[in-house]
Tab-separated table of C-alpha atoms in Angstrom:
chain	number	residue	atom	x	y	z
V	163	UNK	CA	-42.454	7.067	127.715
V	164	UNK	CA	-38.684	7.542	126.837
V	165	UNK	CA	-39.763	6.157	123.292
V	166	UNK	CA	-42.820	8.630	122.835
V	167	UNK	CA	-39.812	11.109	123.712
V	168	UNK	CA	-37.385	9.923	121.031
V	169	UNK	CA	-40.140	9.775	118.434
V	170	UNK	CA	-41.145	13.141	119.199
V	171	UNK	CA	-38.051	14.787	118.858
V	172	UNK	CA	-37.021	12.613	115.988
V	173	UNK	CA	-40.130	14.235	114.439
V	174	UNK	CA	-39.204	17.790	115.320
V	175	UNK	CA	-36.170	17.846	112.488
V	176	UNK	CA	-38.260	16.628	110.055
V	177	UNK	CA	-40.946	19.301	110.932
V	178	UNK	CA	-38.071	21.781	110.798
V	179	UNK	CA	-36.934	20.463	107.536
V	180	UNK	CA	-40.437	20.724	105.941
V	181	UNK	CA	-40.524	24.527	107.152
V	182	UNK	CA	-37.322	25.160	105.875
V	183	UNK	CA	-38.135	23.718	102.405
V	184	UNK	CA	-41.393	25.674	102.343
V	185	UNK	CA	-39.576	28.834	103.060
V	186	UNK	CA	-37.027	28.067	100.212
V	187	UNK	CA	-39.948	27.337	98.041
V	188	UNK	CA	-41.679	30.852	99.009
V	189	UNK	CA	-38.139	32.727	98.392
V	190	UNK	CA	-37.926	30.863	94.849
V	191	UNK	CA	-41.237	31.933	93.918
V	192	UNK	CA	-40.995	35.233	95.308
V	193	UNK	CA	-37.703	36.086	93.496
V	194	UNK	CA	-39.045	34.443	90.531
V	195	UNK	CA	-41.993	36.281	89.958
V	196	UNK	CA	-40.204	39.784	90.827
V	197	UNK	CA	-37.558	38.814	88.227
V	198	UNK	CA	-39.815	37.055	85.530
V	199	UNK	CA	-42.237	40.249	85.667
V	200	UNK	CA	-39.204	42.759	85.458
V	201	UNK	CA	-37.464	41.908	82.234
V	202	UNK	CA	-37.582	38.819	79.426
V	203	UNK	CA	-34.889	36.642	79.327
V	204	UNK	CA	-34.531	35.641	82.776
V	205	UNK	CA	-32.291	32.298	83.645
V	206	UNK	CA	-33.108	29.530	86.467
V	207	UNK	CA	-29.757	30.666	87.965
V	208	UNK	CA	-30.752	34.259	88.253
V	209	UNK	CA	-33.741	33.374	89.956
V	210	UNK	CA	-31.762	31.153	92.367
V	211	UNK	CA	-29.359	33.809	93.090
V	212	UNK	CA	-31.986	36.448	93.789
V	213	UNK	CA	-33.634	33.967	95.863
V	214	UNK	CA	-30.573	33.108	98.005
V	215	UNK	CA	-30.472	29.449	97.446
V	216	UNK	CA	-28.081	27.474	95.438
V	217	UNK	CA	-29.033	25.918	92.043
V	218	UNK	CA	-29.349	22.295	93.423
V	219	UNK	CA	-31.550	23.447	95.909
V	220	UNK	CA	-33.978	25.157	93.429
V	221	UNK	CA	-33.750	22.210	91.014
V	222	UNK	CA	-34.634	19.842	94.025
V	223	UNK	CA	-38.065	21.841	94.270
V	224	UNK	CA	-38.316	22.380	90.531
V	225	UNK	CA	-36.662	19.811	88.538
V	226	UNK	CA	-37.191	21.765	85.273
V	227	UNK	CA	-37.978	25.272	83.855
V	228	UNK	CA	-41.039	24.186	83.171
V	229	UNK	CA	-41.898	23.258	86.789
V	230	UNK	CA	-40.799	26.718	87.754
V	231	UNK	CA	-42.615	28.684	84.965
V	232	UNK	CA	-45.938	26.739	86.092
V	233	UNK	CA	-45.460	27.532	89.908
V	234	UNK	CA	-45.254	31.208	89.084
V	235	UNK	CA	-48.156	31.298	86.687
V	236	UNK	CA	-50.189	29.716	89.331
V	237	UNK	CA	-49.172	32.376	91.546
V	238	UNK	CA	-49.573	35.028	89.124
V	239	UNK	CA	-53.137	33.820	88.135
V	240	UNK	CA	-54.371	33.628	91.790
V	241	UNK	CA	-53.875	37.319	91.851
V	242	UNK	CA	-55.389	38.193	88.018
V	243	UNK	CA	-58.252	35.742	89.036
V	244	UNK	CA	-59.135	37.586	92.269
V	245	UNK	CA	-59.061	40.996	90.146
V	246	UNK	CA	-61.497	39.533	87.759
V	247	UNK	CA	-64.048	38.625	90.362
V	248	UNK	CA	-64.191	42.388	90.939
V	249	UNK	CA	-64.841	43.578	87.429
V	250	UNK	CA	-68.393	45.059	86.972
V	251	UNK	CA	-69.874	43.075	83.814
V	252	UNK	CA	-73.278	45.024	84.387
V	253	UNK	CA	-75.318	46.998	81.629
V	254	UNK	CA	-75.120	46.879	77.971
V	255	UNK	CA	-72.650	43.787	77.089
V	256	UNK	CA	-70.755	46.155	74.334
V	257	UNK	CA	-69.973	48.914	76.861
V	258	UNK	CA	-69.140	46.203	79.391
V	259	UNK	CA	-66.871	44.242	77.236
V	260	UNK	CA	-65.110	47.721	76.393
V	261	UNK	CA	-64.743	48.409	80.126
V	262	UNK	CA	-63.556	45.106	80.982
V	263	UNK	CA	-60.762	45.345	78.618
V	264	UNK	CA	-59.641	48.624	79.275
V	265	UNK	CA	-59.799	48.247	83.137
V	266	UNK	CA	-58.094	44.626	83.150
V	267	UNK	CA	-55.172	45.690	80.578
V	268	UNK	CA	-52.979	46.867	83.141
V	269	UNK	CA	-52.859	43.115	84.322
V	270	UNK	CA	-51.684	41.915	80.777
V	271	UNK	CA	-49.401	45.137	81.061
V	272	UNK	CA	-47.965	43.718	84.242
V	273	UNK	CA	-47.678	40.236	83.098
V	274	UNK	CA	-46.178	40.796	79.892
V	275	UNK	CA	-42.490	40.096	80.868
V	276	UNK	CA	-43.759	37.056	82.755
V	277	UNK	CA	-45.275	36.125	79.452
V	278	UNK	CA	-42.276	36.312	77.672
V	279	UNK	CA	-40.394	34.517	80.292
V	280	UNK	CA	-42.425	31.365	80.201
V	281	UNK	CA	-43.711	31.316	76.563
V	282	UNK	CA	-41.084	28.646	75.714
V	283	UNK	CA	-41.518	26.492	79.029
V	284	UNK	CA	-45.327	25.538	78.775
V	285	UNK	CA	-47.436	24.580	75.788
V	286	UNK	CA	-49.961	27.118	74.380
V	287	UNK	CA	-52.838	24.445	75.526
V	288	UNK	CA	-51.864	24.391	78.905
V	289	UNK	CA	-51.575	28.265	78.793
V	290	UNK	CA	-54.878	28.679	77.314
V	291	UNK	CA	-56.643	25.983	79.763
V	292	UNK	CA	-55.054	27.960	82.659
V	293	UNK	CA	-57.240	31.065	81.029
V	294	UNK	CA	-60.415	29.205	81.385
V	295	UNK	CA	-61.796	30.860	84.525
V	296	UNK	CA	-61.265	34.246	83.304
V	297	UNK	CA	-62.444	33.475	79.671
V	298	UNK	CA	-65.657	32.158	81.481
V	299	UNK	CA	-66.378	35.491	82.772
V	300	UNK	CA	-65.835	36.670	78.921
V	301	UNK	CA	-67.973	34.041	77.709
V	302	UNK	CA	-70.743	34.820	80.031
V	303	UNK	CA	-70.543	38.534	78.833
V	304	UNK	CA	-70.668	37.768	74.998
V	305	UNK	CA	-73.595	35.080	75.459
V	306	UNK	CA	-75.353	37.782	76.936
V	307	UNK	CA	-74.379	40.450	74.131
V	308	UNK	CA	-75.688	37.731	71.674
V	309	UNK	CA	-79.053	37.447	73.408
V	310	UNK	CA	-79.633	41.080	73.302
V	311	UNK	CA	-78.417	41.964	69.933
V	312	UNK	CA	-75.321	43.686	70.823
V	313	UNK	CA	-73.000	41.051	69.446
V	314	UNK	CA	-73.075	38.964	66.465
V	315	UNK	CA	-74.316	35.445	66.250
V	316	UNK	CA	-73.459	34.325	62.903
V	317	UNK	CA	-69.653	32.866	64.165
V	318	UNK	CA	-69.375	30.254	66.992
V	319	UNK	CA	-69.384	31.461	70.683
V	320	UNK	CA	-66.165	29.872	71.247
V	321	UNK	CA	-64.532	31.507	68.261
V	322	UNK	CA	-65.337	34.780	69.394
V	323	UNK	CA	-63.696	34.005	72.774
V	324	UNK	CA	-60.419	32.550	71.299
V	325	UNK	CA	-60.304	35.652	68.852
V	326	UNK	CA	-60.496	38.129	71.889
V	327	UNK	CA	-57.807	35.684	73.663
V	328	UNK	CA	-55.534	35.550	70.758
V	329	UNK	CA	-55.822	39.502	69.813
V	330	UNK	CA	-55.240	40.505	73.567
V	331	UNK	CA	-51.799	38.456	73.427
V	332	UNK	CA	-51.182	39.666	70.147
V	333	UNK	CA	-51.449	43.358	71.363
V	334	UNK	CA	-49.338	42.425	74.473
V	335	UNK	CA	-46.779	41.038	71.898
V	336	UNK	CA	-46.684	43.845	69.791
V	337	UNK	CA	-45.788	46.154	72.582
V	338	UNK	CA	-42.624	43.702	73.320
V	339	UNK	CA	-41.985	43.793	69.536
V	340	UNK	CA	-42.048	47.941	69.491
V	341	UNK	CA	-44.981	47.750	67.134
V	342	UNK	CA	-47.519	49.162	69.444
V	343	UNK	CA	-46.779	51.739	72.295
V	344	UNK	CA	-48.460	50.595	75.797
V	345	UNK	CA	-50.879	53.723	75.218
V	346	UNK	CA	-52.038	52.497	71.734
V	347	UNK	CA	-52.580	49.010	72.795
V	348	UNK	CA	-56.160	49.030	74.666
V	349	UNK	CA	-57.502	51.742	72.107
V	350	UNK	CA	-56.391	49.299	69.117
V	351	UNK	CA	-57.629	46.351	70.975
V	352	UNK	CA	-61.151	47.576	71.834
V	353	UNK	CA	-61.411	49.108	68.027
V	354	UNK	CA	-60.726	45.617	66.733
V	355	UNK	CA	-62.917	43.878	69.104
V	356	UNK	CA	-65.794	46.279	68.487
V	357	UNK	CA	-65.787	45.878	64.818
V	358	UNK	CA	-65.119	41.681	65.081
V	359	UNK	CA	-68.139	41.460	67.579
V	360	UNK	CA	-70.742	43.733	65.840
V	361	UNK	CA	-73.687	41.918	64.252
I	285	UNK	CA	2.936	12.460	40.891
I	286	UNK	CA	2.778	9.868	43.523
I	287	UNK	CA	2.057	12.821	46.193
I	288	UNK	CA	-0.815	13.898	43.814
I	289	UNK	CA	-2.546	10.208	43.735
I	290	UNK	CA	-1.998	9.850	47.334
I	291	UNK	CA	-3.739	13.338	47.864
I	292	UNK	CA	-6.626	12.428	45.554
I	293	UNK	CA	-7.275	8.881	47.118
I	294	UNK	CA	-7.165	10.487	50.549
I	295	UNK	CA	-9.666	12.819	49.565
I	296	UNK	CA	-12.033	10.443	48.181
I	297	UNK	CA	-13.291	8.803	51.431
I	298	UNK	CA	-13.563	12.327	52.772
I	299	UNK	CA	-15.801	13.406	49.838
I	300	UNK	CA	-17.564	10.015	50.363
I	301	UNK	CA	-18.159	10.738	53.976
I	302	UNK	CA	-19.652	14.062	53.144
I	303	UNK	CA	-21.942	12.571	50.766
I	304	UNK	CA	-22.964	10.214	53.382
I	305	UNK	CA	-23.530	12.671	56.014
I	306	UNK	CA	-25.685	14.751	53.244
I	307	UNK	CA	-27.685	11.586	52.544
I	308	UNK	CA	-28.308	11.007	56.006
I	309	UNK	CA	-29.690	14.663	56.646
I	310	UNK	CA	-31.537	14.268	53.563
I	311	UNK	CA	-33.374	10.790	54.870
I	312	UNK	CA	-33.853	12.708	58.476
I	313	UNK	CA	-35.553	15.711	56.896
I	314	UNK	CA	-37.697	13.602	54.584
I	315	UNK	CA	-38.630	11.308	57.423
I	316	UNK	CA	-38.950	14.261	59.845
I	317	UNK	CA	-41.391	16.367	57.871
I	318	UNK	CA	-43.593	13.164	56.773
I	319	UNK	CA	-43.673	12.404	60.536
I	320	UNK	CA	-44.275	15.927	61.850
I	321	UNK	CA	-47.008	16.710	59.400
I	322	UNK	CA	-48.967	13.384	59.762
I	323	UNK	CA	-49.797	13.952	63.763
I	324	UNK	CA	-48.693	16.004	66.621
I	325	UNK	CA	-46.179	14.538	69.783
I	326	UNK	CA	-43.529	13.139	67.240
I	327	UNK	CA	-40.382	12.280	69.098
I	328	UNK	CA	-36.901	12.646	68.028
I	329	UNK	CA	-36.343	9.081	68.563
I	330	UNK	CA	-39.309	8.138	65.909
I	331	UNK	CA	-37.695	10.665	63.374
I	332	UNK	CA	-34.196	8.650	63.712
I	333	UNK	CA	-36.012	5.182	63.522
I	334	UNK	CA	-38.316	6.374	60.530
I	335	UNK	CA	-35.245	7.949	58.867
I	336	UNK	CA	-33.187	4.574	59.366
I	337	UNK	CA	-30.542	6.401	61.054
I	338	UNK	CA	-29.261	5.950	64.952
I	339	UNK	CA	-30.304	8.556	67.419
I	340	UNK	CA	-26.418	9.582	67.950
I	341	UNK	CA	-26.294	10.176	64.177
I	342	UNK	CA	-29.521	12.381	64.277
I	343	UNK	CA	-28.223	14.348	67.230
I	344	UNK	CA	-24.715	14.484	65.531
I	345	UNK	CA	-26.490	16.484	62.507
I	346	UNK	CA	-29.137	18.093	64.677
I	347	UNK	CA	-27.802	18.544	68.441
I	348	UNK	CA	-31.373	19.481	69.802
I	349	UNK	CA	-35.025	19.145	69.051
I	350	UNK	CA	-34.702	23.028	67.988
I	351	UNK	CA	-32.318	22.577	65.567
I	352	UNK	CA	-34.284	19.984	63.708
I	353	UNK	CA	-37.601	22.000	64.218
I	354	UNK	CA	-35.829	24.670	62.402
I	355	UNK	CA	-34.563	22.473	59.700
I	356	UNK	CA	-37.945	21.110	58.803
I	357	UNK	CA	-39.710	24.440	59.024
I	358	UNK	CA	-37.004	25.806	56.506
I	359	UNK	CA	-37.865	23.043	54.256
I	360	UNK	CA	-41.690	23.618	54.834
I	361	UNK	CA	-41.410	27.165	54.368
I	362	UNK	CA	-39.813	27.009	50.965
I	363	UNK	CA	-42.679	25.150	49.486
I	364	UNK	CA	-45.005	27.639	50.963
I	365	UNK	CA	-43.298	30.653	49.893
I	366	UNK	CA	-43.290	29.097	46.372
I	367	UNK	CA	-46.949	28.450	46.449
I	368	UNK	CA	-47.635	32.233	47.753
I	369	UNK	CA	-45.344	33.572	44.804
I	370	UNK	CA	-48.119	32.129	42.498
I	371	UNK	CA	-51.166	33.673	44.366
I	372	UNK	CA	-53.033	36.050	42.135
I	373	UNK	CA	-53.669	39.318	44.195
I	374	UNK	CA	-54.885	41.364	41.638
I	375	UNK	CA	-58.380	43.165	41.550
I	376	UNK	CA	-60.164	44.798	44.523
I	377	UNK	CA	-58.242	44.217	47.531
I	378	UNK	CA	-61.050	43.238	49.795
I	379	UNK	CA	-62.020	40.136	47.246
I	380	UNK	CA	-58.331	39.381	46.721
I	381	UNK	CA	-57.527	39.086	50.152
I	382	UNK	CA	-60.588	36.814	50.828
I	383	UNK	CA	-59.440	34.617	47.748
I	384	UNK	CA	-55.845	34.423	48.932
I	385	UNK	CA	-57.210	33.233	52.479
I	386	UNK	CA	-59.447	30.579	50.937
I	387	UNK	CA	-56.872	29.677	48.280
I	388	UNK	CA	-53.914	29.295	50.747
I	389	UNK	CA	-55.595	27.804	53.603
I	390	UNK	CA	-54.796	24.250	52.531
I	391	UNK	CA	-51.091	25.323	53.416
I	392	UNK	CA	-52.210	26.229	56.794
I	393	UNK	CA	-54.032	22.785	57.139
I	394	UNK	CA	-51.287	20.915	55.565
I	395	UNK	CA	-48.747	22.505	58.155
I	396	UNK	CA	-51.245	22.225	60.986
I	397	UNK	CA	-49.579	19.206	62.633
I	398	UNK	CA	-46.034	20.557	61.717
I	399	UNK	CA	-47.116	23.614	63.620
I	400	UNK	CA	-48.374	21.516	66.767
I	401	UNK	CA	-45.091	19.473	66.660
I	402	UNK	CA	-42.758	22.693	66.706
I	403	UNK	CA	-44.537	25.289	68.605
I	404	UNK	CA	-42.523	24.326	71.893
I	405	UNK	CA	-39.396	24.043	70.205
I	406	UNK	CA	-39.102	27.440	68.522
I	407	UNK	CA	-39.736	30.901	69.908
I	408	UNK	CA	-42.784	32.656	68.748
I	409	UNK	CA	-40.771	35.350	67.704
I	410	UNK	CA	-38.348	33.317	65.238
I	411	UNK	CA	-41.508	31.811	63.822
I	412	UNK	CA	-43.048	35.238	63.184
I	413	UNK	CA	-40.158	36.543	61.709
I	414	UNK	CA	-39.832	33.390	59.271
I	415	UNK	CA	-43.440	34.343	57.847
I	416	UNK	CA	-42.138	37.729	56.994
I	417	UNK	CA	-41.839	37.021	53.007
I	418	UNK	CA	-45.335	35.841	53.239
I	419	UNK	CA	-46.490	38.766	55.214
I	420	UNK	CA	-45.039	40.990	53.164
I	421	UNK	CA	-47.411	40.141	50.314
I	422	UNK	CA	-50.223	40.533	52.697
I	423	UNK	CA	-48.867	43.904	53.715
I	424	UNK	CA	-48.769	45.078	49.985
I	425	UNK	CA	-52.300	44.003	49.510
I	426	UNK	CA	-53.418	45.643	52.882
I	427	UNK	CA	-51.862	48.852	51.867
I	428	UNK	CA	-53.434	48.969	48.405
I	429	UNK	CA	-56.728	48.164	50.167
I	430	UNK	CA	-56.202	51.456	52.531
I	431	UNK	CA	-55.349	53.635	49.638
I	432	UNK	CA	-58.457	52.856	47.606
I	433	UNK	CA	-60.723	52.756	50.454
I	434	UNK	CA	-61.477	49.249	50.886
I	435	UNK	CA	-59.743	48.706	54.293
I	436	UNK	CA	-59.838	50.876	57.586
I	437	UNK	CA	-56.900	53.414	57.755
I	438	UNK	CA	-57.625	54.166	61.696
I	439	UNK	CA	-55.589	51.103	63.243
I	440	UNK	CA	-51.533	50.893	62.322
I	441	UNK	CA	-50.808	48.859	59.182
I	442	UNK	CA	-48.673	46.512	61.457
I	443	UNK	CA	-51.632	45.728	63.628
I	444	UNK	CA	-53.841	44.678	60.573
I	445	UNK	CA	-50.863	42.289	59.618
I	446	UNK	CA	-50.469	40.890	63.333
I	447	UNK	CA	-54.350	40.473	63.601
I	448	UNK	CA	-54.727	38.252	60.375
I	449	UNK	CA	-51.214	36.489	61.705
I	450	UNK	CA	-52.940	35.606	65.055
I	451	UNK	CA	-56.429	34.851	63.861
I	452	UNK	CA	-55.170	32.460	60.810
I	453	UNK	CA	-52.948	30.518	63.437
I	454	UNK	CA	-55.882	30.731	66.366
I	455	UNK	CA	-58.507	29.266	63.513
I	456	UNK	CA	-55.753	26.303	62.889
I	457	UNK	CA	-55.155	25.894	66.511
I	458	UNK	CA	-58.973	25.634	67.012
I	459	UNK	CA	-59.392	22.951	64.701
I	460	UNK	CA	-56.608	20.833	66.424
I	461	UNK	CA	-58.663	21.724	69.738
I	462	UNK	CA	-61.811	20.047	68.081
I	463	UNK	CA	-63.776	23.698	68.272
I	464	UNK	CA	-63.834	24.586	64.536
I	465	UNK	CA	-63.978	21.819	61.672
I	466	UNK	CA	-61.924	22.141	58.699
I	467	UNK	CA	-64.664	23.094	56.812
I	468	UNK	CA	-65.756	26.052	58.918
I	469	UNK	CA	-62.319	27.493	59.745
I	470	UNK	CA	-62.002	29.541	56.145
I	471	UNK	CA	-65.465	30.922	56.311
I	472	UNK	CA	-64.955	31.750	60.136
I	473	UNK	CA	-61.590	33.218	59.570
I	474	UNK	CA	-62.707	35.427	56.282
I	475	UNK	CA	-66.138	36.960	58.160
I	476	UNK	CA	-63.715	37.838	60.956
I	477	UNK	CA	-60.995	39.701	58.841
I	478	UNK	CA	-63.814	41.188	56.727
I	479	UNK	CA	-65.277	42.873	59.890
I	480	UNK	CA	-62.004	43.801	61.254
I	481	UNK	CA	-60.819	45.325	58.006
I	482	UNK	CA	-63.668	47.146	57.031
I	483	UNK	CA	-63.354	51.226	57.301
């Protein structure tokens, strides 16, 4: 009985430590996502300061900038994927694609600074693979458009998806570089993909 | 006179050290470019071993992987720019662009592994800026095509250049990912840009 009590009370601080650690991780991710999406060039030290934790604590949870970047992206992607599940891709495929691009552009725009902050920390391959659930919905839409004659069939399906992925991110980067305005970008993108996908 | 002799002989070892340092840098860059272009995933330690220098020596000349990557790219770009200066961009702009893409594709193909090796070490902005001399030739060609009606004028000139830059590198990455063959890539690229640039 005395033994049982000792064990239980020994466990409590450990449970407490786990809860503290989780709260500290949550604070880091909340502050990190807020900072990373607000402007480019954010340092890990700034994230620690904004989260109200020491750098040693931050590095204890995220040993490298890459680990922090991946955790922040996972959080951002959870939201993005939820938004994509709501997208209406019914009707003619070419009209649906244009609607999808215009309606979902705000997510690209919201995540543009996040992208600038993480682009040196994760590999392009990791980033592309992490887009797969979203690109699967685009793939289904392109496949339907190819079947009903709205989209070209002389180029590989995988290339049409990659071209979209590349041009969407290129348009976002052009805004960051000051070569496109946020107003121009969706129009330029839609016009480009319409030409590229036409049979 | 005795002073003059002392100074001269004191200078010789220093000149010798500089010459040794330059030879060591040349060996590192030769070995580095050979390894980086041969396969992805090359480590700095492998470059040092192939150059026959110690890691401390390599890091003495190139303090980080980024410094080494930039030096290797500068060397590769010198060759690439020389090849571009030979390109014949005369005749109808659309035909010239297709010819340029097909003739210069072998440079992309030769530098594909180099790109894989350095992509995590330099920023996309640095890499894009380093392409400016090549892209200037493309810009002149597109401008001529817009003037004579071969290319569309409803999208910004800067966007047409960026779309080409993005799709050329996307096609190269698709080969690395196993989604395009080296034979398919130039055809797919030419067909895509023809559609994208058409008025």
